[in-house]
Tab-separated table of C-alpha atoms in Angstrom:
chain	number	residue	atom	x	y	z
A	1453	MET	CA	186.526	80.356	126.881
A	1454	GLY	CA	189.548	80.066	123.929
A	1455	ASP	CA	190.842	83.408	125.095
A	1456	GLY	CA	190.752	82.742	128.799
A	1457	VAL	CA	187.761	84.794	129.278
A	1458	ILE	CA	184.451	83.070	130.884
A	1459	ARG	CA	181.282	84.183	129.187
A	1460	VAL	CA	178.239	84.475	131.323
A	1461	ALA	CA	174.929	84.954	130.446
A	1462	LEU	CA	172.211	86.617	133.323
A	1463	VAL	CA	168.835	85.373	133.089
A	1464	ASP	CA	166.430	86.453	136.099
A	1465	ASP	CA	163.213	88.722	136.122
A	1466	GLN	CA	164.512	91.174	138.892
A	1467	ALA	CA	166.284	94.001	137.514
A	1468	LEU	CA	167.727	94.736	140.632
A	1469	MET	CA	169.386	91.038	140.992
A	1470	ARG	CA	170.548	91.220	137.301
A	1471	ALA	CA	172.250	94.722	138.022
A	1472	GLY	CA	174.046	93.619	141.113
A	1473	PHE	CA	175.405	90.214	139.405
A	1474	ARG	CA	176.627	92.004	136.570
A	1475	ALA	CA	178.421	94.918	138.525
A	1476	LEU	CA	180.097	92.144	140.089
A	1477	LEU	CA	181.193	90.163	137.211
A	1478	ASP	CA	181.954	93.111	135.096
A	1479	ALA	CA	184.535	94.190	137.613
A	1480	GLU	CA	186.274	90.755	137.719
A	1481	ASP	CA	189.119	90.220	134.806
A	1482	GLY	CA	188.472	87.048	133.046
A	1483	ILE	CA	184.914	87.353	133.019
A	1484	GLU	CA	182.565	88.819	130.417
A	1485	VAL	CA	178.795	89.421	130.882
A	1486	VAL	CA	177.328	88.419	127.327
A	1487	GLY	CA	173.572	89.749	127.901
A	1488	GLU	CA	170.947	89.810	130.057
A	1489	ALA	CA	167.084	88.387	129.849
A	1490	ALA	CA	164.333	88.993	131.992
A	1491	ASP	CA	162.437	85.818	131.241
A	1492	GLY	CA	163.343	81.959	130.286
A	1493	LYS	CA	162.242	82.374	126.801
A	1494	ARG	CA	164.218	85.610	126.307
A	1495	GLY	CA	167.018	83.907	128.077
A	1496	LEU	CA	167.292	80.844	125.877
A	1497	GLU	CA	167.135	83.347	122.975
A	1498	LEU	CA	170.084	84.991	124.432
A	1499	ILE	CA	171.835	81.807	125.154
A	1500	ARG	CA	171.316	80.432	121.604
A	1501	ALA	CA	172.798	83.427	120.098
A	1502	GLN	CA	175.723	84.032	122.250
A	1503	VAL	CA	176.430	80.380	123.430
A	1504	PRO	CA	178.154	81.495	126.590
A	1505	ASP	CA	180.211	79.455	129.029
A	1506	ILE	CA	177.965	79.954	132.020
A	1507	ALA	CA	174.270	80.672	132.048
A	1508	LEU	CA	173.134	82.081	135.520
A	1509	ILE	CA	169.424	81.105	135.537
A	1510	ASP	CA	166.398	82.214	138.070
A	1511	VAL	CA	164.831	79.013	139.050
A	1512	GLN	CA	161.164	80.666	138.750
A	1513	MET	CA	160.442	83.362	135.977
A	1514	PRO	CA	157.618	84.219	133.759
A	1515	VAL	CA	157.122	83.246	130.144
A	1516	MET	CA	159.444	80.084	130.623
A	1517	THR	CA	160.843	78.312	134.057
A	1518	GLY	CA	164.357	78.285	134.778
A	1519	ILE	CA	163.995	74.275	134.814
A	1520	GLU	CA	162.655	74.369	131.423
A	1521	ALA	CA	165.016	76.420	130.010
A	1522	THR	CA	167.785	74.396	131.662
A	1523	ARG	CA	166.132	71.488	129.833
A	1524	ARG	CA	166.037	72.838	126.749
A	1525	ILE	CA	169.569	73.907	126.610
A	1526	ALA	CA	170.604	70.430	127.861
A	1527	ALA	CA	169.040	68.976	124.903
A	1528	ASP	CA	170.550	71.099	122.413
A	1529	PRO	CA	173.733	69.834	120.953
A	1530	ALA	CA	174.832	73.308	119.589
A	1531	LEU	CA	174.541	74.463	123.416
A	1532	ALA	CA	176.528	71.254	124.712
A	1533	SER	CA	179.401	73.549	126.109
A	1534	VAL	CA	177.206	75.729	128.184
A	1535	ARG	CA	176.937	74.901	131.761
A	1536	VAL	CA	174.125	75.939	133.863
A	1537	VAL	CA	173.865	77.099	137.483
A	1538	ILE	CA	170.599	77.867	138.823
A	1539	LEU	CA	169.816	80.722	141.037
A	1540	THR	CA	167.521	80.337	143.839
A	1541	ASN	CA	166.308	82.069	147.004
A	1542	TYR	CA	165.804	79.116	149.145
A	1543	GLY	CA	168.612	76.483	149.983
A	1544	HIS	CA	165.608	73.861	150.410
A	1545	ASP	CA	163.959	74.991	147.247
A	1546	GLU	CA	162.504	71.554	145.724
A	1547	TYR	CA	162.829	72.989	142.289
A	1548	VAL	CA	166.317	72.658	142.625
A	1549	PHE	CA	166.588	69.064	142.214
A	1550	GLU	CA	164.149	69.240	139.307
A	1551	ALA	CA	166.868	71.478	137.813
A	1552	LEU	CA	169.528	69.167	138.265
A	1553	ARG	CA	167.584	66.177	136.719
A	1554	ALA	CA	167.022	68.616	133.784
A	1555	GLY	CA	170.856	68.953	133.241
A	1556	ALA	CA	171.806	71.865	135.567
A	1557	SER	CA	175.696	71.597	136.585
A	1558	GLY	CA	174.641	73.017	140.362
A	1559	PHE	CA	172.880	75.881	142.376
A	1560	LEU	CA	173.670	79.272	143.926
A	1561	LEU	CA	171.637	81.135	146.677
A	1562	LYS	CA	171.082	84.687	145.541
A	1563	ASP	CA	172.393	85.947	148.731
A	1564	THR	CA	175.681	84.213	148.111
A	1565	GLU	CA	178.730	86.016	149.172
A	1566	PRO	CA	180.421	87.836	146.206
A	1567	ALA	CA	183.762	85.420	146.342
A	1568	ASP	CA	181.706	82.524	146.267
A	1569	LEU	CA	180.064	83.514	143.193
A	1570	LEU	CA	183.032	84.037	141.748
A	1571	GLN	CA	184.516	81.153	142.691
A	1572	ALA	CA	181.524	78.976	141.654
A	1573	ILE	CA	181.862	80.468	138.373
A	1574	GLU	CA	185.258	79.242	137.967
A	1575	VAL	CA	184.642	75.585	139.364
A	1576	VAL	CA	181.499	75.082	136.914
A	1577	ALA	CA	183.813	76.824	133.783
A	1578	GLY	CA	186.368	74.133	134.798
A	1579	GLY	CA	184.010	71.247	134.123
A	1580	GLU	CA	183.011	70.722	137.654
A	1581	ALA	CA	179.758	70.366	139.190
A	1582	LEU	CA	178.654	73.316	141.770
A	1583	LEU	CA	177.785	70.779	144.329
A	1584	SER	CA	179.845	71.335	147.525
A	1585	PRO	CA	179.118	68.790	150.262
A	1586	SER	CA	176.985	70.446	152.652
A	1587	VAL	CA	174.793	71.447	149.742
A	1588	THR	CA	174.598	68.032	148.566
A	1589	ARG	CA	173.879	66.670	151.763
A	1590	THR	CA	170.809	69.373	152.182
A	1591	LEU	CA	169.605	68.637	148.936
A	1592	ILE	CA	169.448	64.777	149.818
A	1593	GLY	CA	168.454	65.015	153.109
A	1594	GLU	CA	165.281	67.301	151.907
A	1595	PHE	CA	164.380	66.239	148.744
A	1596	VAL	CA	165.596	62.771	147.732
A	1597	SER	CA	163.769	60.541	150.374
A	1598	ARG	CA	161.409	59.701	147.752
A	1599	PRO	CA	161.338	56.261	146.412
A	1600	PRO	CA	163.890	55.645	143.771
A	1601	ASP	CA	162.654	55.913	140.355
A	1602	ARG	CA	164.206	52.846	138.609
A	1603	ALA	CA	161.771	53.284	135.741
A	1604	THR	CA	163.486	56.280	134.435
A	1605	ALA	CA	167.178	55.523	135.907
A	1606	PRO	CA	169.923	54.008	133.706
A	1607	GLY	CA	170.942	50.689	134.889
A	1608	LEU	CA	174.089	49.893	137.014
A	1609	GLU	CA	175.045	46.685	135.226
A	1610	CYS	CA	177.247	49.195	133.116
A	1611	LEU	CA	179.124	49.907	136.271
A	1612	THR	CA	181.975	48.185	137.690
A	1613	ARG	CA	182.203	47.493	141.157
A	1614	ARG	CA	184.937	50.451	141.927
A	1615	GLU	CA	182.812	52.686	139.556
A	1616	ARG	CA	179.674	51.872	141.788
A	1617	GLU	CA	181.244	52.688	144.922
A	1618	VAL	CA	182.847	56.069	143.751
A	1619	THR	CA	179.506	56.978	142.475
A	1620	ALA	CA	177.863	56.223	145.547
A	1621	LEU	CA	180.527	58.436	147.596
A	1622	ALA	CA	180.135	61.019	145.329
A	1623	ALA	CA	176.455	61.102	145.906
A	1624	ARG	CA	176.916	61.646	149.681
A	1625	GLY	CA	178.570	64.547	148.881
A	1626	LEU	CA	182.539	63.467	149.041
A	1627	THR	CA	184.751	65.275	147.092
A	1628	ASN	CA	187.587	63.810	145.085
A	1629	GLU	CA	190.112	63.789	147.852
A	1630	GLU	CA	187.860	62.407	150.568
A	1631	ILE	CA	186.761	59.556	148.026
A	1632	ALA	CA	190.428	58.695	147.497
A	1633	GLU	CA	191.237	58.615	151.346
A	1634	HIS	CA	188.245	56.537	151.815
A	1635	MET	CA	188.935	54.096	149.187
A	1636	VAL	CA	192.861	54.117	149.707
A	1637	ILE	CA	193.433	55.291	146.228
A	1638	SER	CA	194.904	58.423	144.486
A	1639	PRO	CA	192.794	61.645	143.845
A	1640	PHE	CA	193.565	60.829	140.151
A	1641	THR	CA	192.443	57.566	140.135
A	1642	ALA	CA	189.340	58.650	141.947
A	1643	LYS	CA	188.572	61.182	139.506
A	1644	THR	CA	189.095	58.926	136.678
A	1645	HIS	CA	186.426	56.413	138.116
A	1646	ILE	CA	183.955	59.304	138.068
A	1647	SER	CA	184.616	60.191	134.714
A	1648	ARG	CA	184.306	56.609	133.370
A	1649	ALA	CA	181.270	56.367	135.417
A	1650	MET	CA	179.844	59.587	133.982
A	1651	THR	CA	180.528	58.321	130.207
A	1652	LYS	CA	178.873	55.217	130.625
A	1653	LEU	CA	175.476	56.642	132.181
A	1654	GLY	CA	175.744	59.515	129.938
A	1655	ALA	CA	175.721	62.147	132.797
A	1656	ARG	CA	176.520	65.619	131.597
A	1657	ASP	CA	178.582	66.406	134.621
A	1658	ARG	CA	178.758	65.073	138.462
A	1659	ALA	CA	175.401	66.707	139.356
A	1660	GLN	CA	173.776	64.336	136.835
A	1661	LEU	CA	175.976	61.566	138.583
A	1662	VAL	CA	174.454	62.342	141.562
A	1663	VAL	CA	170.752	62.385	140.762
A	1664	PHE	CA	171.436	59.257	139.023
A	1665	ALA	CA	172.776	57.562	142.219
A	1666	TYR	CA	169.692	58.102	144.105
A	1667	GLU	CA	167.271	57.581	141.253
A	1668	SER	CA	168.513	54.215	140.593
A	1669	GLY	CA	168.427	53.302	144.111
A	1670	LEU	CA	172.414	53.014	144.318
A	1671	VAL	CA	172.346	55.034	147.600
A	1672	THR	CA	169.092	56.349	149.673
A	1673	ALA	CA	169.169	59.425	151.538
A	1674	ARG	CA	168.470	57.989	155.075
A	1675	GLY	CA	171.795	56.361	154.513
A	1676	ALA	CA	173.468	59.358	153.432
């Protein structure tokens, strides 16, 4: 994105869906579609070849699922700059949480409004996670009521009290501005605490910070 153009790869097994997304994105200044793929394996090959800024990946595909493709992207140092946005037909799709755990930066419903899709691409390309408060709360309420997986979650001891507090608030779906208001600090300070927590926990982005908060037991679905 050095020239200001956001490079996007489309990975979806539905040709009509790819065509619709491509038509929308190609018509937008500042966005370039660098390629398409109809399954996860070919999508991964495309992404390794093109290293796009954003990969829009369907969650369920033949040959290799979107979740497995996301996991391999997140594990590849050469693809550290690629941000994955998972595409799903259902807002309550259990695969969404698995995708976030695998390293996705967020998710979009396939029937999202065109303006929302374009905004989402800009948000993720700017380094933020695509987890709006409403989406986060839906995800929490539907799929994170399971017992926390403390065996795989990083320890909380590396976080300061303030960092734990902002992490918990972010996991409940609050924006930086809302966190700042709640804690009576500036939005910049809230963002700084979030960034430090992400660094200490090795979180790729805010989405993974939310996953950590629930898996560690820092917050629970019932308390959201």
